[in-house]
């Protein structure tokens, strides 16, 4: 293993490892979440950040960010944070897709 040792040491228990494996097998798992899970598994197996980033297809700084979030928050840290944006025009409960003037 080349490079300096990282201060971030990840340990993944069997239940979390099974959850990640399930995410990686499912076809409906969002690609970003699958990449994060695979990166965490590789880091827990002793791979370097550089090698993990290259294998998963992320930048090294992003792998470090997700590793820190996983270390601090567990599995919940791998999901995306809420982003700001425009409020929905229609409420989800109304079921309306368009107004009265739809063609």
PDB file of C-alpha atoms in Angstrom:
ATOM      1  CA  UNK A   1       0.000   0.000   0.000  1.00  0.00           C
ATOM      2  CA  UNK A   2       1.526   3.299  -0.986  1.00  0.00           C
ATOM      3  CA  UNK A   3       0.749   6.769   0.272  1.00  0.00           C
ATOM      4  CA  UNK A   4       0.249   8.014   3.767  1.00  0.00           C
ATOM      5  CA  UNK A   5      -2.053   6.408   6.290  1.00  0.00           C
ATOM      6  CA  UNK A   6      -5.450   7.993   6.682  1.00  0.00           C
ATOM      7  CA  UNK A   7      -6.913   9.071   9.987  1.00  0.00           C
ATOM      8  CA  UNK A   8     -10.289   7.734   8.843  1.00  0.00           C
ATOM      9  CA  UNK A   9     -10.715   4.067   9.722  1.00  0.00           C
ATOM     10  CA  UNK A  10     -13.982   2.458   8.715  1.00  0.00           C
ATOM     11  CA  UNK A  11     -15.348  -0.706  10.194  1.00  0.00           C
ATOM     12  CA  UNK A  12     -18.482  -2.200   8.703  1.00  0.00           C
ATOM     13  CA  UNK A  13     -20.473  -4.743  10.684  1.00  0.00           C
ATOM     14  CA  UNK A  14     -22.104  -7.768   9.055  1.00  0.00           C
ATOM     15  CA  UNK A  15     -25.589  -6.256   8.973  1.00  0.00           C
ATOM     16  CA  UNK A  16     -24.396  -3.068   7.269  1.00  0.00           C
ATOM     17  CA  UNK A  17     -22.282  -5.094   4.844  1.00  0.00           C
ATOM     18  CA  UNK A  18     -25.381  -7.155   3.957  1.00  0.00           C
ATOM     19  CA  UNK A  19     -27.399  -3.972   3.422  1.00  0.00           C
ATOM     20  CA  UNK A  20     -24.734  -2.569   1.089  1.00  0.00           C
ATOM     21  CA  UNK A  21     -24.556  -5.862  -0.827  1.00  0.00           C
ATOM     22  CA  UNK A  22     -28.328  -5.759  -1.238  1.00  0.00           C
ATOM     23  CA  UNK A  23     -28.146  -2.202  -2.569  1.00  0.00           C
ATOM     24  CA  UNK A  24     -25.473  -3.219  -5.061  1.00  0.00           C
ATOM     25  CA  UNK A  25     -27.529  -6.181  -6.325  1.00  0.00           C
ATOM     26  CA  UNK A  26     -30.759  -4.220  -6.791  1.00  0.00           C
ATOM     27  CA  UNK A  27     -31.325  -2.613 -10.154  1.00  0.00           C
ATOM     28  CA  UNK A  28     -33.474   0.167  -8.689  1.00  0.00           C
ATOM     29  CA  UNK A  29     -30.796   1.533  -6.351  1.00  0.00           C
ATOM     30  CA  UNK A  30     -29.753   5.043  -7.438  1.00  0.00           C
ATOM     31  CA  UNK A  31     -26.287   4.999  -8.988  1.00  0.00           C
ATOM     32  CA  UNK A  32     -24.868   7.562  -6.567  1.00  0.00           C
ATOM     33  CA  UNK A  33     -25.947   5.540  -3.554  1.00  0.00           C
ATOM     34  CA  UNK A  34     -24.539   2.342  -5.064  1.00  0.00           C
ATOM     35  CA  UNK A  35     -21.179   4.026  -5.719  1.00  0.00           C
ATOM     36  CA  UNK A  36     -21.048   5.309  -2.144  1.00  0.00           C
ATOM     37  CA  UNK A  37     -21.856   1.869  -0.722  1.00  0.00           C
ATOM     38  CA  UNK A  38     -19.213   0.223  -2.894  1.00  0.00           C
ATOM     39  CA  UNK A  39     -16.654   2.841  -1.866  1.00  0.00           C
ATOM     40  CA  UNK A  40     -17.362   2.269   1.835  1.00  0.00           C
ATOM     41  CA  UNK A  41     -17.019  -1.491   1.399  1.00  0.00           C
ATOM     42  CA  UNK A  42     -13.689  -1.100  -0.397  1.00  0.00           C
ATOM     43  CA  UNK A  43     -12.367   1.278   2.262  1.00  0.00           C
ATOM     44  CA  UNK A  44     -13.458  -1.090   5.018  1.00  0.00           C
ATOM     45  CA  UNK A  45     -11.549  -3.890   3.253  1.00  0.00           C
ATOM     46  CA  UNK A  46      -8.354  -1.828   3.459  1.00  0.00           C
ATOM     47  CA  UNK A  47      -8.119  -0.183   0.031  1.00  0.00           C
ATOM     48  CA  UNK A  48      -6.696   3.323  -0.208  1.00  0.00           C
ATOM     49  CA  UNK A  49      -8.790   6.370  -0.993  1.00  0.00           C
ATOM     50  CA  UNK A  50      -7.009   6.810  -4.308  1.00  0.00           C
ATOM     51  CA  UNK A  51      -7.565   3.230  -5.438  1.00  0.00           C
ATOM     52  CA  UNK A  52     -11.173   3.285  -4.247  1.00  0.00           C
ATOM     53  CA  UNK A  53     -11.898   6.533  -6.074  1.00  0.00           C
ATOM     54  CA  UNK A  54     -10.382   5.181  -9.266  1.00  0.00           C
ATOM     55  CA  UNK A  55     -12.349   1.907  -9.047  1.00  0.00           C
ATOM     56  CA  UNK A  56     -15.707   3.457  -8.144  1.00  0.00           C
ATOM     57  CA  UNK A  57     -15.456   6.395 -10.538  1.00  0.00           C
ATOM     58  CA  UNK A  58     -15.523   9.237  -8.044  1.00  0.00           C
ATOM     59  CA  UNK A  59     -12.959  11.854  -7.132  1.00  0.00           C
ATOM     60  CA  UNK A  60     -10.828  11.184  -4.086  1.00  0.00           C
ATOM     61  CA  UNK A  61     -12.218  14.176  -2.199  1.00  0.00           C
ATOM     62  CA  UNK A  62     -15.751  12.872  -2.679  1.00  0.00           C
ATOM     63  CA  UNK A  63     -14.766   9.430  -1.411  1.00  0.00           C
ATOM     64  CA  UNK A  64     -13.276  11.113   1.668  1.00  0.00           C
ATOM     65  CA  UNK A  65     -16.454  13.167   2.158  1.00  0.00           C
ATOM     66  CA  UNK A  66     -18.697  10.091   2.054  1.00  0.00           C
ATOM     67  CA  UNK A  67     -16.320   8.153   4.311  1.00  0.00           C
ATOM     68  CA  UNK A  68     -16.458  10.943   6.904  1.00  0.00           C
ATOM     69  CA  UNK A  69     -20.247  11.095   6.697  1.00  0.00           C
ATOM     70  CA  UNK A  70     -20.473   7.328   7.106  1.00  0.00           C
ATOM     71  CA  UNK A  71     -18.113   7.414  10.077  1.00  0.00           C
ATOM     72  CA  UNK A  72     -20.172  10.155  11.761  1.00  0.00           C
ATOM     73  CA  UNK A  73     -23.753   9.198  10.838  1.00  0.00           C
ATOM     74  CA  UNK A  74     -23.688   5.578   9.695  1.00  0.00           C
ATOM     75  CA  UNK A  75     -25.852   4.461   6.768  1.00  0.00           C
ATOM     76  CA  UNK A  76     -28.018   7.586   7.031  1.00  0.00           C
ATOM     77  CA  UNK A  77     -24.969   9.693   6.162  1.00  0.00           C
ATOM     78  CA  UNK A  78     -24.792   8.181   2.665  1.00  0.00           C
ATOM     79  CA  UNK A  79     -28.079   9.681   1.494  1.00  0.00           C
ATOM     80  CA  UNK A  80     -28.153  13.058  -0.212  1.00  0.00           C
ATOM     81  CA  UNK A  81     -28.967  16.091   1.872  1.00  0.00           C
ATOM     82  CA  UNK A  82     -32.069  18.122   1.104  1.00  0.00           C
ATOM     83  CA  UNK A  83     -31.287  20.711  -1.564  1.00  0.00           C
ATOM     84  CA  UNK A  84     -32.807  24.133  -1.923  1.00  0.00           C
ATOM     85  CA  UNK A  85     -35.050  24.692  -4.850  1.00  0.00           C
ATOM     86  CA  UNK A  86     -38.309  25.976  -6.110  1.00  0.00           C
ATOM     87  CA  UNK A  87     -41.383  24.959  -4.192  1.00  0.00           C
ATOM     88  CA  UNK A  88     -43.705  22.573  -6.056  1.00  0.00           C
ATOM     89  CA  UNK A  89     -46.451  24.248  -8.029  1.00  0.00           C
ATOM     90  CA  UNK A  90     -48.932  21.484  -7.213  1.00  0.00           C
ATOM     91  CA  UNK A  91     -49.194  19.751  -3.894  1.00  0.00           C
ATOM     92  CA  UNK A  92     -48.409  16.027  -4.031  1.00  0.00           C
ATOM     93  CA  UNK A  93     -51.816  15.189  -2.501  1.00  0.00           C
ATOM     94  CA  UNK A  94     -53.856  17.034  -5.123  1.00  0.00           C
ATOM     95  CA  UNK A  95     -52.945  14.622  -7.899  1.00  0.00           C
ATOM     96  CA  UNK A  96     -53.333  17.400 -10.455  1.00  0.00           C
ATOM     97  CA  UNK A  97     -50.816  17.266 -13.256  1.00  0.00           C
ATOM     98  CA  UNK A  98     -52.076  20.294 -15.122  1.00  0.00           C
ATOM     99  CA  UNK A  99     -54.818  22.871 -14.772  1.00  0.00           C
ATOM    100  CA  UNK A 100     -58.212  23.102 -16.468  1.00  0.00           C
ATOM    101  CA  UNK A 101     -56.659  24.214 -19.751  1.00  0.00           C
ATOM    102  CA  UNK A 102     -54.840  20.930 -20.445  1.00  0.00           C
ATOM    103  CA  UNK A 103     -54.986  19.683 -23.991  1.00  0.00           C
TER     104      UNK A 103
END
